[in-house]
Coordinates of N, CA and C in Angstrom, one line a residue:
M14 N 61.0 -24.8 -12.5 CA 60.4 -25.9 -13.1 C 60.9 -26.1 -14.5
D15 N 60.8 -27.4 -15.0 CA 61.2 -27.7 -16.3 C 60.2 -27.2 -17.3
N16 N 60.4 -27.6 -18.6 CA 59.5 -27.2 -19.6 C 58.4 -28.2 -19.9
G17 N 58.2 -29.2 -19.1 CA 57.2 -30.2 -19.3 C 55.8 -29.7 -19.0
T18 N 54.8 -30.5 -19.3 CA 53.4 -30.1 -19.0 C 53.1 -30.5 -17.6
H19 N 52.5 -29.6 -16.8 CA 52.2 -29.9 -15.4 C 50.7 -29.9 -15.3
A20 N 50.2 -30.7 -14.3 CA 48.8 -30.8 -14.1 C 48.5 -30.8 -12.6
L21 N 47.4 -30.1 -12.2 CA 46.9 -30.2 -10.8 C 45.7 -31.1 -10.9
L22 N 45.7 -32.2 -10.0 CA 44.6 -33.1 -9.9 C 43.9 -32.7 -8.6
V23 N 42.6 -32.4 -8.7 CA 41.7 -32.2 -7.6 C 40.9 -33.4 -7.4
I24 N 41.2 -34.2 -6.4 CA 40.6 -35.5 -6.2 C 39.5 -35.6 -5.2
D25 N 38.3 -36.0 -5.6 CA 37.2 -36.5 -4.8 C 36.7 -35.4 -3.8
I26 N 36.8 -34.2 -4.1 CA 36.2 -33.2 -3.2 C 34.8 -33.0 -3.6
Q27 N 33.9 -33.9 -3.2 CA 32.6 -34.0 -3.6 C 31.6 -33.8 -2.5
E28 N 30.4 -33.4 -2.9 CA 29.3 -33.1 -1.9 C 29.2 -34.2 -0.9
D29 N 29.2 -35.5 -1.2 CA 29.0 -36.6 -0.3 C 30.2 -36.6 0.8
Y30 N 31.3 -36.0 0.5 CA 32.4 -36.1 1.4 C 32.7 -34.8 2.2
T31 N 32.4 -33.7 1.5 CA 32.7 -32.4 2.2 C 31.6 -31.4 2.2
G32 N 30.5 -31.7 1.5 CA 29.5 -30.7 1.3 C 28.2 -31.0 2.0
E33 N 27.1 -30.4 1.5 CA 25.8 -30.5 2.2 C 25.2 -31.9 2.3
T34 N 25.5 -32.8 1.3 CA 24.9 -34.1 1.4 C 25.7 -35.1 2.2
A35 N 26.8 -34.6 2.8 CA 27.7 -35.5 3.6 C 27.0 -35.9 4.9
K36 N 27.1 -37.2 5.1 CA 26.6 -37.7 6.4 C 27.7 -38.6 7.0
A37 N 27.5 -38.8 8.3 CA 28.6 -39.5 9.1 C 29.1 -40.7 8.4
P38 N 30.4 -40.9 8.4 CA 31.5 -40.2 9.2 C 31.9 -38.9 8.5
F39 N 31.3 -38.5 7.4 CA 31.7 -37.3 6.7 C 30.8 -36.2 7.3
P40 N 31.0 -34.9 7.0 CA 32.1 -34.4 6.2 C 33.4 -34.5 6.9
Y41 N 34.4 -34.4 6.2 CA 35.8 -34.4 6.8 C 35.9 -33.2 7.7
K42 N 36.5 -33.4 8.8 CA 36.6 -32.4 9.9 C 37.2 -31.1 9.4
N43 N 38.1 -31.1 8.5 CA 38.8 -29.9 8.0 C 38.3 -29.5 6.6
S44 N 37.1 -29.8 6.3 CA 36.6 -29.5 4.9 C 36.7 -28.0 4.5
E45 N 36.3 -27.1 5.4 CA 36.4 -25.7 5.1 C 37.8 -25.2 4.8
R46 N 38.7 -25.6 5.7 CA 40.1 -25.2 5.4 C 40.7 -25.9 4.2
L47 N 40.3 -27.1 3.9 CA 40.8 -27.8 2.7 C 40.3 -27.1 1.5
I48 N 39.1 -26.7 1.4 CA 38.5 -26.1 0.2 C 39.1 -24.7 0.0
K49 N 39.4 -24.0 1.1 CA 40.0 -22.7 0.9 C 41.4 -22.9 0.4
T50 N 42.2 -23.8 0.9 CA 43.5 -24.1 0.4 C 43.5 -24.6 -1.0
V51 N 42.6 -25.5 -1.3 CA 42.5 -26.0 -2.7 C 42.2 -24.9 -3.7
N52 N 41.3 -24.0 -3.3 CA 40.9 -22.9 -4.2 C 42.1 -22.0 -4.5
R53 N 42.9 -21.7 -3.5 CA 44.2 -20.9 -3.7 C 45.1 -21.7 -4.6
V54 N 45.3 -23.0 -4.4 CA 46.2 -23.8 -5.2 C 45.7 -23.8 -6.7
V55 N 44.4 -23.9 -6.9 CA 43.8 -23.9 -8.2 C 44.1 -22.6 -8.9
E56 N 43.9 -21.5 -8.2 CA 44.2 -20.1 -8.7 C 45.7 -20.0 -9.1
K57 N 46.6 -20.5 -8.3 CA 48.0 -20.5 -8.6 C 48.3 -21.4 -9.8
A58 N 47.7 -22.5 -9.9 CA 47.9 -23.4 -11.0 C 47.5 -22.8 -12.3
V59 N 46.4 -22.0 -12.3 CA 46.0 -21.3 -13.5 C 47.0 -20.3 -13.9
E60 N 47.5 -19.5 -12.9 CA 48.5 -18.5 -13.1 C 49.8 -19.2 -13.8
K61 N 50.1 -20.4 -13.3 CA 51.3 -21.1 -13.8 C 51.0 -21.8 -15.1
E62 N 49.8 -21.7 -15.6 CA 49.3 -22.4 -16.8 C 49.4 -23.9 -16.8
F63 N 49.1 -24.4 -15.6 CA 49.0 -25.9 -15.4 C 47.6 -26.3 -15.9
I64 N 47.5 -27.5 -16.3 CA 46.2 -28.1 -16.7 C 45.5 -28.5 -15.3
V65 N 44.3 -28.1 -15.1 CA 43.6 -28.4 -13.9 C 42.6 -29.5 -14.2
I66 N 42.7 -30.6 -13.5 CA 41.8 -31.8 -13.7 C 41.1 -32.1 -12.5
Y67 N 39.8 -32.4 -12.6 CA 39.0 -32.8 -11.5 C 38.6 -34.3 -11.6
V68 N 38.8 -35.0 -10.5 CA 38.5 -36.4 -10.5 C 37.4 -36.7 -9.4
R69 N 36.4 -37.5 -9.8 CA 35.3 -37.8 -8.9 C 35.2 -39.3 -8.7
Q70 N 34.9 -39.7 -7.5 CA 34.6 -41.1 -7.2 C 33.1 -41.3 -7.6
E71 N 32.9 -42.3 -8.4 CA 31.5 -42.6 -8.8 C 31.3 -44.1 -8.9
F72 N 30.5 -44.7 -8.0 CA 30.2 -46.1 -8.0 C 29.0 -46.3 -8.8
E73 N 29.0 -47.4 -9.7 CA 27.8 -47.7 -10.5 C 27.6 -49.2 -10.5
G74 N 26.3 -49.5 -10.8 CA 25.9 -50.9 -10.9 C 25.8 -51.6 -9.5
V75 N 25.3 -52.8 -9.5 CA 25.1 -53.5 -8.3 C 26.4 -53.7 -7.5
L76 N 27.5 -54.1 -8.2 CA 28.8 -54.2 -7.5 C 29.2 -52.9 -6.9
G77 N 29.1 -51.8 -7.7 CA 29.5 -50.5 -7.3 C 28.8 -50.1 -6.0
R78 N 27.5 -50.4 -6.0 CA 26.7 -50.0 -4.8 C 27.1 -50.8 -3.6
I79 N 27.5 -52.0 -3.8 CA 28.0 -52.9 -2.6 C 29.3 -52.3 -2.1
V80 N 30.2 -52.0 -3.1 CA 31.5 -51.4 -2.7 C 31.3 -50.1 -2.0
S81 N 30.4 -49.3 -2.5 CA 30.1 -48.0 -1.8 C 29.6 -48.2 -0.4
K82 N 28.7 -49.2 -0.2 CA 28.2 -49.4 1.1 C 29.3 -49.9 2.1
I83 N 30.1 -50.8 1.6 CA 31.2 -51.4 2.4 C 32.3 -50.4 2.7
F84 N 32.8 -49.8 1.7 CA 34.0 -48.9 1.9 C 33.7 -47.4 1.9
G85 N 32.6 -47.0 1.4 CA 32.3 -45.6 1.3 C 31.1 -45.1 2.0
H86 N 30.6 -45.9 2.9 CA 29.4 -45.5 3.8 C 28.2 -45.1 2.9
G87 N 28.1 -45.8 1.7 CA 27.0 -45.5 0.8 C 27.1 -44.2 0.0
T88 N 28.3 -43.7 -0.1 CA 28.5 -42.4 -0.8 C 28.8 -42.6 -2.3
A89 N 28.8 -41.5 -3.0 CA 29.3 -41.4 -4.4 C 28.7 -42.5 -5.3
V90 N 27.4 -42.7 -5.2 CA 26.7 -43.6 -6.1 C 26.2 -42.8 -7.3
K91 N 26.6 -43.3 -8.5 CA 26.3 -42.6 -9.8 C 24.8 -42.2 -9.8
G92 N 24.6 -41.0 -10.3 CA 23.3 -40.5 -10.4 C 22.8 -39.7 -9.2
N93 N 23.5 -39.8 -8.1 CA 23.1 -39.1 -6.9 C 23.8 -37.7 -6.9
P94 N 23.2 -36.7 -6.3 CA 23.8 -35.4 -6.3 C 25.1 -35.3 -5.5
G95 N 25.3 -36.2 -4.6 CA 26.5 -36.2 -3.8 C 27.8 -36.5 -4.6
T96 N 27.6 -37.0 -5.8 CA 28.8 -37.3 -6.6 C 29.4 -36.0 -7.2
E97 N 28.7 -35.0 -7.2 CA 29.2 -33.7 -7.8 C 30.3 -33.1 -7.0
I98 N 31.1 -32.3 -7.7 CA 32.2 -31.6 -7.0 C 31.5 -30.7 -6.0
D99 N 32.1 -30.6 -4.8 CA 31.6 -29.6 -3.8 C 31.4 -28.3 -4.4
N100 N 30.3 -27.7 -4.2 CA 30.0 -26.4 -4.9 C 30.8 -25.2 -4.5
R101 N 31.6 -25.4 -3.4 CA 32.5 -24.4 -3.0 C 33.9 -24.4 -3.7
V102 N 34.1 -25.5 -4.4 CA 35.4 -25.7 -5.1 C 35.4 -24.9 -6.4
K103 N 36.5 -24.2 -6.6 CA 36.7 -23.3 -7.8 C 36.9 -24.2 -9.0
I104 N 36.0 -24.1 -10.0 CA 36.1 -24.9 -11.2 C 36.6 -24.0 -12.3
V105 N 37.8 -24.4 -12.9 CA 38.4 -23.6 -13.9 C 38.6 -24.3 -15.2
S106 N 38.2 -25.6 -15.3 CA 38.3 -26.3 -16.6 C 37.1 -27.3 -16.6
D107 N 36.9 -27.9 -17.8 CA 35.9 -28.9 -17.9 C 36.6 -30.3 -18.0
H108 N 37.8 -30.4 -17.6 CA 38.5 -31.6 -17.5 C 38.1 -32.3 -16.2
C109 N 37.1 -33.2 -16.4 CA 36.6 -33.9 -15.2 C 36.4 -35.4 -15.6
F110 N 37.0 -36.2 -14.7 CA 36.9 -37.7 -15.0 C 36.4 -38.4 -13.7
T111 N 35.7 -39.5 -13.9 CA 35.2 -40.3 -12.8 C 36.0 -41.5 -12.7
K112 N 35.9 -42.1 -11.6 CA 36.6 -43.4 -11.3 C 35.8 -44.3 -10.4
Q113 N 35.9 -45.6 -10.6 CA 35.3 -46.5 -9.6 C 36.2 -47.1 -8.7
M114 N 37.5 -47.0 -9.0 CA 38.6 -47.5 -8.1 C 39.3 -46.3 -7.5
P115 N 40.1 -46.6 -6.5 CA 40.8 -45.5 -5.8 C 41.8 -44.7 -6.7
D116 N 42.5 -45.4 -7.7 CA 43.5 -44.8 -8.5 C 42.8 -44.2 -9.8
A117 N 43.0 -42.9 -10.0 CA 42.3 -42.2 -11.1 C 42.8 -42.9 -12.4
F118 N 44.0 -43.5 -12.5 CA 44.5 -44.1 -13.7 C 43.7 -45.4 -14.1
S119 N 42.8 -45.8 -13.2 CA 41.9 -46.9 -13.5 C 40.9 -46.6 -14.6
N120 N 40.7 -45.3 -14.8 CA 39.8 -44.8 -15.9 C 40.7 -44.6 -17.2
P121 N 40.4 -45.5 -18.2 CA 41.3 -45.4 -19.4 C 41.2 -44.0 -20.1
D122 N 40.0 -43.3 -20.0 CA 39.9 -42.0 -20.6 C 40.8 -41.0 -19.9
F123 N 40.9 -41.1 -18.6 CA 41.8 -40.2 -17.8 C 43.3 -40.5 -18.3
E124 N 43.6 -41.8 -18.3 CA 45.0 -42.1 -18.7 C 45.3 -41.6 -20.1
A125 N 44.4 -41.8 -21.0 CA 44.6 -41.3 -22.4 C 44.7 -39.8 -22.5
F126 N 43.9 -39.1 -21.7 CA 44.0 -37.6 -21.6 C 45.4 -37.2 -21.1
M127 N 45.9 -37.8 -20.1 CA 47.2 -37.5 -19.6 C 48.3 -37.6 -20.7
K128 N 48.2 -38.7 -21.4 CA 49.2 -38.9 -22.5 C 49.0 -37.9 -23.6
E129 N 47.7 -37.7 -24.0 CA 47.4 -36.7 -25.1 C 47.9 -35.3 -24.8
Q130 N 47.8 -34.9 -23.5 CA 48.3 -33.6 -23.1 C 49.8 -33.5 -22.8
Q131 N 50.4 -34.7 -22.9 CA 51.9 -34.8 -22.7 C 52.3 -34.3 -21.3
I132 N 51.5 -34.6 -20.3 CA 51.7 -34.2 -18.9 C 52.8 -35.1 -18.4
D133 N 53.8 -34.5 -17.7 CA 54.9 -35.3 -17.1 C 55.0 -35.1 -15.6
E134 N 54.3 -34.1 -15.0 CA 54.4 -33.8 -13.6 C 53.0 -33.5 -13.1
L135 N 52.7 -34.1 -11.9 CA 51.4 -34.0 -11.3 C 51.5 -33.4 -9.9
F136 N 50.6 -32.6 -9.5 CA 50.4 -32.0 -8.2 C 49.0 -32.5 -7.8
L137 N 48.9 -33.1 -6.6 CA 47.7 -33.6 -6.1 C 47.2 -32.9 -4.9
V138 N 45.9 -32.7 -4.9 CA 45.1 -32.2 -3.7 C 43.8 -33.0 -3.6
G139 N 43.2 -33.0 -2.4 CA 42.0 -33.7 -2.3 C 41.9 -34.7 -1.2
L140 N 41.1 -35.8 -1.4 CA 40.9 -36.7 -0.3 C 40.8 -38.1 -0.9
D141 N 41.0 -39.0 -0.2 CA 41.5 -39.1 1.2 C 43.0 -39.4 1.0
A142 N 43.8 -38.8 1.9 CA 45.3 -38.9 1.9 C 45.7 -40.4 1.9
A143 N 45.0 -41.2 2.6 CA 45.4 -42.6 2.7 C 44.8 -43.5 1.6
G144 N 43.8 -42.9 0.9 CA 43.1 -43.7 -0.1 C 43.4 -43.2 -1.5
C145 N 42.4 -42.5 -2.1 CA 42.5 -42.2 -3.5 C 43.6 -41.3 -3.9
V146 N 44.0 -40.3 -3.0 CA 45.2 -39.5 -3.3 C 46.4 -40.4 -3.4
Y147 N 46.6 -41.2 -2.4 CA 47.8 -42.1 -2.3 C 47.8 -43.1 -3.5
F148 N 46.7 -43.7 -3.8 CA 46.6 -44.7 -4.9 C 46.8 -44.0 -6.3
T149 N 46.3 -42.8 -6.4 CA 46.5 -42.1 -7.7 C 48.0 -41.7 -7.8
A150 N 48.6 -41.3 -6.7 CA 50.0 -40.9 -6.7 C 50.8 -42.1 -7.1
K151 N 50.6 -43.3 -6.5 CA 51.3 -44.5 -6.8 C 51.1 -44.9 -8.3
G152 N 49.9 -44.8 -8.8 CA 49.6 -45.1 -10.2 C 50.4 -44.2 -11.1
A153 N 50.5 -42.9 -10.7 CA 51.2 -42.0 -11.5 C 52.7 -42.3 -11.5
L154 N 53.3 -42.6 -10.4 CA 54.7 -43.0 -10.3 C 55.0 -44.2 -11.1
K155 N 54.1 -45.2 -11.1 CA 54.3 -46.4 -11.8 C 54.3 -46.1 -13.3
R156 N 53.7 -45.1 -13.8 CA 53.7 -44.7 -15.2 C 54.8 -43.7 -15.5
G157 N 55.6 -43.3 -14.6 CA 56.8 -42.5 -14.9 C 56.5 -41.0 -14.6
Y158 N 55.4 -40.6 -14.0 CA 55.2 -39.2 -13.7 C 56.0 -38.8 -12.5
K159 N 56.4 -37.5 -12.5 CA 56.9 -36.9 -11.2 C 55.6 -36.5 -10.4
V160 N 55.6 -36.8 -9.1 CA 54.4 -36.6 -8.3 C 54.7 -35.8 -7.1
S161 N 53.9 -34.7 -6.8 CA 54.0 -33.9 -5.6 C 52.6 -33.9 -5.0
I162 N 52.6 -34.0 -3.7 CA 51.3 -33.8 -2.9 C 51.4 -32.5 -2.2
I163 N 50.4 -31.7 -2.3 CA 50.3 -30.4 -1.6 C 49.7 -30.8 -0.2
Q164 N 50.6 -30.9 0.8 CA 50.2 -31.5 2.1 C 49.1 -30.8 2.8
D165 N 49.0 -29.5 2.7 CA 47.8 -28.8 3.4 C 46.6 -28.7 2.5
G166 N 46.7 -29.4 1.3 CA 45.6 -29.5 0.4 C 45.0 -30.9 0.3
I167 N 45.3 -31.7 1.4 CA 44.8 -33.1 1.5 C 44.2 -33.2 2.9
V168 N 43.3 -34.2 3.0 CA 42.7 -34.5 4.3 C 42.7 -36.0 4.5
L169 N 42.6 -36.4 5.8 CA 42.6 -37.8 6.1 C 41.5 -38.1 7.1
L170 N 40.6 -39.1 6.8 CA 39.5 -39.4 7.7 C 40.1 -40.0 9.0
A171 N 41.1 -40.9 8.9 CA 41.7 -41.5 10.1 C 42.9 -40.6 10.5
E172 N 42.6 -39.4 11.1 CA 43.6 -38.4 11.4 C 44.8 -38.9 12.2
K173 N 44.6 -39.9 13.0 CA 45.7 -40.4 13.8 C 46.8 -41.1 13.0
K174 N 46.5 -41.3 11.7 CA 47.5 -42.0 10.8 C 48.3 -41.0 10.0
W175 N 48.2 -39.7 10.3 CA 48.9 -38.7 9.5 C 50.4 -39.1 9.3
D176 N 51.1 -39.3 10.4 CA 52.6 -39.5 10.3 C 52.9 -40.7 9.4
S177 N 52.2 -41.8 9.6 CA 52.4 -43.0 8.8 C 52.1 -42.8 7.3
V178 N 51.0 -42.1 7.0 CA 50.7 -41.8 5.7 C 51.7 -40.9 5.0
L179 N 52.2 -39.9 5.7 CA 53.2 -39.0 5.1 C 54.5 -39.8 4.9
E180 N 54.8 -40.7 5.8 CA 56.0 -41.5 5.7 C 55.9 -42.4 4.4
K181 N 54.7 -43.0 4.2 CA 54.5 -43.8 3.0 C 54.7 -43.0 1.7
Y182 N 54.3 -41.8 1.7 CA 54.5 -40.9 0.6 C 56.0 -40.7 0.3
R183 N 56.7 -40.4 1.4 CA 58.2 -40.2 1.3 C 58.9 -41.4 0.8
K184 N 58.5 -42.6 1.4 CA 59.2 -43.9 1.0 C 58.9 -44.2 -0.5
N185 N 57.8 -43.7 -1.0 CA 57.5 -44.0 -2.4 C 58.1 -43.0 -3.4
G186 N 58.8 -42.0 -2.9 CA 59.4 -41.0 -3.8 C 58.4 -39.9 -4.2
I187 N 57.4 -39.7 -3.4 CA 56.4 -38.6 -3.6 C 56.9 -37.4 -2.9
T188 N 57.0 -36.2 -3.6 CA 57.4 -35.0 -3.0 C 56.2 -34.4 -2.2
L189 N 56.5 -33.9 -1.0 CA 55.5 -33.2 -0.2 C 55.8 -31.7 -0.2
L190 N 54.8 -30.9 -0.5 CA 55.0 -29.5 -0.6 C 53.9 -28.9 0.3
S191 N 54.1 -27.7 0.7 CA 53.0 -26.9 1.3 C 52.4 -26.0 0.2
S192 N 51.2 -25.5 0.4 CA 50.6 -24.6 -0.6 C 51.5 -23.4 -0.8
G193 N 52.2 -23.0 0.3 CA 53.1 -21.8 0.2 C 54.3 -22.1 -0.7
E194 N 54.8 -23.3 -0.6 CA 55.9 -23.7 -1.5 C 55.4 -23.8 -3.0
F195 N 54.2 -24.2 -3.2 CA 53.6 -24.2 -4.5 C 53.4 -22.8 -5.1
G196 N 53.3 -21.9 -4.1 CA 53.1 -20.5 -4.5 C 51.7 -19.9 -4.3
A197 N 50.9 -20.8 -3.6 CA 49.5 -20.4 -3.3 C 49.4 -19.7 -2.0

């Protein structure tokens, strides 16, 4: 790897999606496997001295509640315990940002932090592969970051779409790695 600053983004692995407060259609089918993989990746990222950043979906206000009901099955409403990171996820930093949109870069504080830390390469894990992980990856590419997705560190609610989602990543120039290739 080069001498730039690298970051691992842990996206939306929250109680409402993978944990105890999850209700249909959640939790994600492979939540247990996902969290074990993500925790190994987090440990490896710490060893590699990467910055580890946690991103949480959090809808607020009347419009946010409507969006949550329509697109998120009523999940991740600000102030509810389900917005918290799943308690099984290894927390190694206090770098945590919320977002109301699928792309983490929609939060100006997140974007400012990335610039301030001089991060140039991102590795993404979390959910959903077709939603927030994908839109954050695209947002990063648009801003000139090198982006890799740790394939066994993501999940997809619409599991039948795996092949098309992975093809979308490839077409956009996003590198796909396994946790083993990452070193975890």
